[in-house]
């Protein structure tokens, strides 16, 4: 089931501010606390969300949280019928960017509340149309997200490589993969089932070819997938599997948990995955040992490209209040609290993730070398190309990479399929 088919419809970008959340009523606490139904895939883990429920309810005795947790890979299947029927949860999560925009018909825009909520956040405006806070915003993020290349120092050492100098260029990465393979290990742990490549690997290669204007062209749908720059990006993605750098079963497994498990078991030298939410530096550090876990940028195809030494940054999951909810004010209170300092500190302590709130006590930040290295990398951010992709494009990117890996598709044909997916995207036709 594709993400486009799950969208319940697109609302006009010029929706009047008077219809926004500001001042909404409808919450009747006369018979006791309001019960707020929240749909989530529990980014950060079950323990973190237990702390969210306990802490929020302690300071908001008039609101009770009824959490419906769904595994991430099943989330669209559960959320889709709610959106179609315009009923169900009062608050729902979606990833920032066009995944959220594809489903914005399910959410109340925040109106002038958006600026108030976001004032203490590091933000890329990934909850706002066009990545522009002057346009409607549909929810609140609280985590900093993006992709890095984790590596196993022990495997690099065994392969005769310097674990303190991981490959920085595509040529160096190719040589490292050859050495790792000779040492009997997989170079890059990878799973291609699902749309994770769109969010993770694609933007890390795209930084060597695209300018920020090009990335915004992806968002607007004005950059053709037949443009030589995008064809080159697809070509580099293809090399990862066609040159045998990844595990041979990559087309048939997911990145989470399957690909990540390969890395955690010590069977692969590298894994490209995220800095927050699901499997991150903490899980890898526990499995391999903090002293054996390294973090770096993805190798640059063109080290001299303007964006090559930057970080593809974006907010993590965005929580918004549903249009059909009769408890909008309670929903607004909850998502506003999610963006606050208290929850930011819970996020650091229990999820070991990267908080967006700028007021989080720095003394609470983990001392892990991997976490500290991530702090260095995120200091040089640029736009995240992955979240500029519409649902049809993300699906075509993932499916095309699988087909290329299996020898069923050429890179040029892949580019044609991507262009066809772009042309099917009503979200981009609306001019985001």
PDB file of N, CA and C in Angstrom, residues 149 156 159-162 164-180 187 236 239 243 245 269-270 296-303 309:
ATOM      1  N   UNK A 149      26.807   7.677   8.837  1.00  0.00           N
ATOM      2  CA  UNK A 149      27.378   6.368   8.553  1.00  0.00           C
ATOM      3  C   UNK A 149      28.073   5.867   9.812  1.00  0.00           C
ATOM      4  N   UNK A 156      37.226  -2.606  10.684  1.00  0.00           N
ATOM      5  CA  UNK A 156      38.169  -1.822   9.887  1.00  0.00           C
ATOM      6  C   UNK A 156      39.607  -2.194  10.243  1.00  0.00           C
ATOM      7  N   UNK A 159      40.617  -5.445   8.726  1.00  0.00           N
ATOM      8  CA  UNK A 159      40.765  -5.337   7.272  1.00  0.00           C
ATOM      9  C   UNK A 159      41.997  -4.514   6.877  1.00  0.00           C
ATOM     10  N   UNK A 160      42.785  -4.099   7.875  1.00  0.00           N
ATOM     11  CA  UNK A 160      43.986  -3.333   7.588  1.00  0.00           C
ATOM     12  C   UNK A 160      43.740  -1.863   7.351  1.00  0.00           C
ATOM     13  N   UNK A 161      42.591  -1.361   7.817  1.00  0.00           N
ATOM     14  CA  UNK A 161      42.224   0.042   7.637  1.00  0.00           C
ATOM     15  C   UNK A 161      42.381   0.801   8.953  1.00  0.00           C
ATOM     16  N   UNK A 162      42.547   2.095   8.858  1.00  0.00           N
ATOM     17  CA  UNK A 162      42.706   2.931  10.039  1.00  0.00           C
ATOM     18  C   UNK A 162      41.328   3.260  10.611  1.00  0.00           C
ATOM     19  N   UNK A 164      40.453   5.224  12.838  1.00  0.00           N
ATOM     20  CA  UNK A 164      40.295   6.642  13.182  1.00  0.00           C
ATOM     21  C   UNK A 164      40.223   7.523  11.940  1.00  0.00           C
ATOM     22  N   UNK A 165      40.353   6.904  10.760  1.00  0.00           N
ATOM     23  CA  UNK A 165      40.261   7.651   9.507  1.00  0.00           C
ATOM     24  C   UNK A 165      39.352   6.895   8.548  1.00  0.00           C
ATOM     25  N   UNK A 166      38.040   6.906   8.804  1.00  0.00           N
ATOM     26  CA  UNK A 166      37.105   6.207   7.917  1.00  0.00           C
ATOM     27  C   UNK A 166      37.099   6.846   6.534  1.00  0.00           C
ATOM     28  N   UNK A 167      36.673   6.114   5.518  1.00  0.00           N
ATOM     29  CA  UNK A 167      36.691   6.665   4.150  1.00  0.00           C
ATOM     30  C   UNK A 167      35.867   7.939   4.029  1.00  0.00           C
ATOM     31  N   UNK A 168      36.456   8.949   3.408  1.00  0.00           N
ATOM     32  CA  UNK A 168      35.778  10.242   3.267  1.00  0.00           C
ATOM     33  C   UNK A 168      35.306  10.492   1.846  1.00  0.00           C
ATOM     34  N   UNK A 169      35.833   9.728   0.893  1.00  0.00           N
ATOM     35  CA  UNK A 169      35.445   9.899  -0.505  1.00  0.00           C
ATOM     36  C   UNK A 169      34.892   8.582  -1.047  1.00  0.00           C
ATOM     37  N   UNK A 170      34.205   8.673  -2.170  1.00  0.00           N
ATOM     38  CA  UNK A 170      33.632   7.478  -2.790  1.00  0.00           C
ATOM     39  C   UNK A 170      34.735   6.499  -3.190  1.00  0.00           C
ATOM     40  N   UNK A 171      35.852   7.016  -3.687  1.00  0.00           N
ATOM     41  CA  UNK A 171      36.980   6.163  -4.067  1.00  0.00           C
ATOM     42  C   UNK A 171      37.545   5.439  -2.856  1.00  0.00           C
ATOM     43  N   UNK A 172      37.691   6.160  -1.750  1.00  0.00           N
ATOM     44  CA  UNK A 172      38.190   5.531  -0.523  1.00  0.00           C
ATOM     45  C   UNK A 172      37.204   4.493   0.006  1.00  0.00           C
ATOM     46  N   UNK A 173      35.907   4.771  -0.146  1.00  0.00           N
ATOM     47  CA  UNK A 173      34.905   3.814   0.317  1.00  0.00           C
ATOM     48  C   UNK A 173      34.959   2.531  -0.515  1.00  0.00           C
ATOM     49  N   UNK A 174      35.144   2.677  -1.814  1.00  0.00           N
ATOM     50  CA  UNK A 174      35.273   1.506  -2.689  1.00  0.00           C
ATOM     51  C   UNK A 174      36.446   0.640  -2.259  1.00  0.00           C
ATOM     52  N   UNK A 175      37.590   1.277  -1.986  1.00  0.00           N
ATOM     53  CA  UNK A 175      38.775   0.528  -1.552  1.00  0.00           C
ATOM     54  C   UNK A 175      38.543  -0.138  -0.198  1.00  0.00           C
ATOM     55  N   UNK A 176      37.857   0.586   0.703  1.00  0.00           N
ATOM     56  CA  UNK A 176      37.567   0.016   2.016  1.00  0.00           C
ATOM     57  C   UNK A 176      36.652  -1.195   1.898  1.00  0.00           C
ATOM     58  N   UNK A 177      35.656  -1.120   1.019  1.00  0.00           N
ATOM     59  CA  UNK A 177      34.750  -2.252   0.839  1.00  0.00           C
ATOM     60  C   UNK A 177      35.491  -3.469   0.293  1.00  0.00           C
ATOM     61  N   UNK A 178      36.411  -3.244  -0.619  1.00  0.00           N
ATOM     62  CA  UNK A 178      37.210  -4.359  -1.139  1.00  0.00           C
ATOM     63  C   UNK A 178      38.011  -5.018  -0.014  1.00  0.00           C
ATOM     64  N   UNK A 179      38.592  -4.193   0.842  1.00  0.00           N
ATOM     65  CA  UNK A 179      39.395  -4.730   1.943  1.00  0.00           C
ATOM     66  C   UNK A 179      38.528  -5.486   2.949  1.00  0.00           C
ATOM     67  N   UNK A 180      37.347  -4.939   3.241  1.00  0.00           N
ATOM     68  CA  UNK A 180      36.450  -5.583   4.197  1.00  0.00           C
ATOM     69  C   UNK A 180      35.964  -6.925   3.651  1.00  0.00           C
ATOM     70  N   UNK A 187      30.506  -5.213   3.666  1.00  0.00           N
ATOM     71  CA  UNK A 187      30.941  -3.826   3.822  1.00  0.00           C
ATOM     72  C   UNK A 187      29.822  -2.970   4.423  1.00  0.00           C
ATOM     73  N   UNK A 236      25.069   6.292  -8.315  1.00  0.00           N
ATOM     74  CA  UNK A 236      25.876   5.988  -7.125  1.00  0.00           C
ATOM     75  C   UNK A 236      25.126   5.056  -6.178  1.00  0.00           C
ATOM     76  N   UNK A 239      25.528   1.614  -7.507  1.00  0.00           N
ATOM     77  CA  UNK A 239      26.857   1.026  -7.306  1.00  0.00           C
ATOM     78  C   UNK A 239      26.960   0.272  -5.979  1.00  0.00           C
ATOM     79  N   UNK A 243      28.002  -3.366  -7.171  1.00  0.00           N
ATOM     80  CA  UNK A 243      29.422  -3.649  -6.966  1.00  0.00           C
ATOM     81  C   UNK A 243      29.665  -4.592  -5.781  1.00  0.00           C
ATOM     82  N   UNK A 245      28.936  -4.200  -2.529  1.00  0.00           N
ATOM     83  CA  UNK A 245      29.358  -3.609  -1.258  1.00  0.00           C
ATOM     84  C   UNK A 245      28.393  -3.962  -0.125  1.00  0.00           C
ATOM     85  N   UNK A 269      30.847  -3.823   8.252  1.00  0.00           N
ATOM     86  CA  UNK A 269      31.715  -2.725   8.677  1.00  0.00           C
ATOM     87  C   UNK A 269      30.957  -1.420   8.837  1.00  0.00           C
ATOM     88  N   UNK A 270      29.951  -1.183   8.003  1.00  0.00           N
ATOM     89  CA  UNK A 270      29.250   0.101   7.981  1.00  0.00           C
ATOM     90  C   UNK A 270      27.733  -0.107   7.983  1.00  0.00           C
ATOM     91  N   UNK A 296      30.597   8.784  11.141  1.00  0.00           N
ATOM     92  CA  UNK A 296      31.167   9.704  10.163  1.00  0.00           C
ATOM     93  C   UNK A 296      30.081  10.124   9.181  1.00  0.00           C
ATOM     94  N   UNK A 297      30.419  11.076   8.307  1.00  0.00           N
ATOM     95  CA  UNK A 297      29.536  11.397   7.189  1.00  0.00           C
ATOM     96  C   UNK A 297      29.636  10.287   6.157  1.00  0.00           C
ATOM     97  N   UNK A 298      28.618  10.197   5.317  1.00  0.00           N
ATOM     98  CA  UNK A 298      28.735   9.324   4.154  1.00  0.00           C
ATOM     99  C   UNK A 298      29.876   9.844   3.273  1.00  0.00           C
ATOM    100  N   UNK A 299      30.604   8.943   2.612  1.00  0.00           N
ATOM    101  CA  UNK A 299      31.690   9.389   1.729  1.00  0.00           C
ATOM    102  C   UNK A 299      31.140  10.242   0.585  1.00  0.00           C
ATOM    103  N   UNK A 300      31.871  11.258   0.244  1.00  0.00           N
ATOM    104  CA  UNK A 300      31.427  12.202  -0.778  1.00  0.00           C
ATOM    105  C   UNK A 300      31.895  11.768  -2.166  1.00  0.00           C
ATOM    106  N   UNK A 301      30.955  11.712  -3.102  1.00  0.00           N
ATOM    107  CA  UNK A 301      31.321  11.427  -4.490  1.00  0.00           C
ATOM    108  C   UNK A 301      32.150  12.570  -5.055  1.00  0.00           C
ATOM    109  N   UNK A 302      31.840  13.785  -4.626  1.00  0.00           N
ATOM    110  CA  UNK A 302      32.610  14.973  -5.006  1.00  0.00           C
ATOM    111  C   UNK A 302      32.901  15.760  -3.736  1.00  0.00           C
ATOM    112  N   UNK A 303      34.073  15.539  -3.129  1.00  0.00           N
ATOM    113  CA  UNK A 303      34.385  16.209  -1.852  1.00  0.00           C
ATOM    114  C   UNK A 303      34.363  17.727  -1.927  1.00  0.00           C
ATOM    115  N   UNK A 309      30.198  18.552   2.634  1.00  0.00           N
ATOM    116  CA  UNK A 309      30.672  18.445   4.021  1.00  0.00           C
ATOM    117  C   UNK A 309      29.623  18.904   5.029  1.00  0.00           C
TER     118      UNK A 309
END
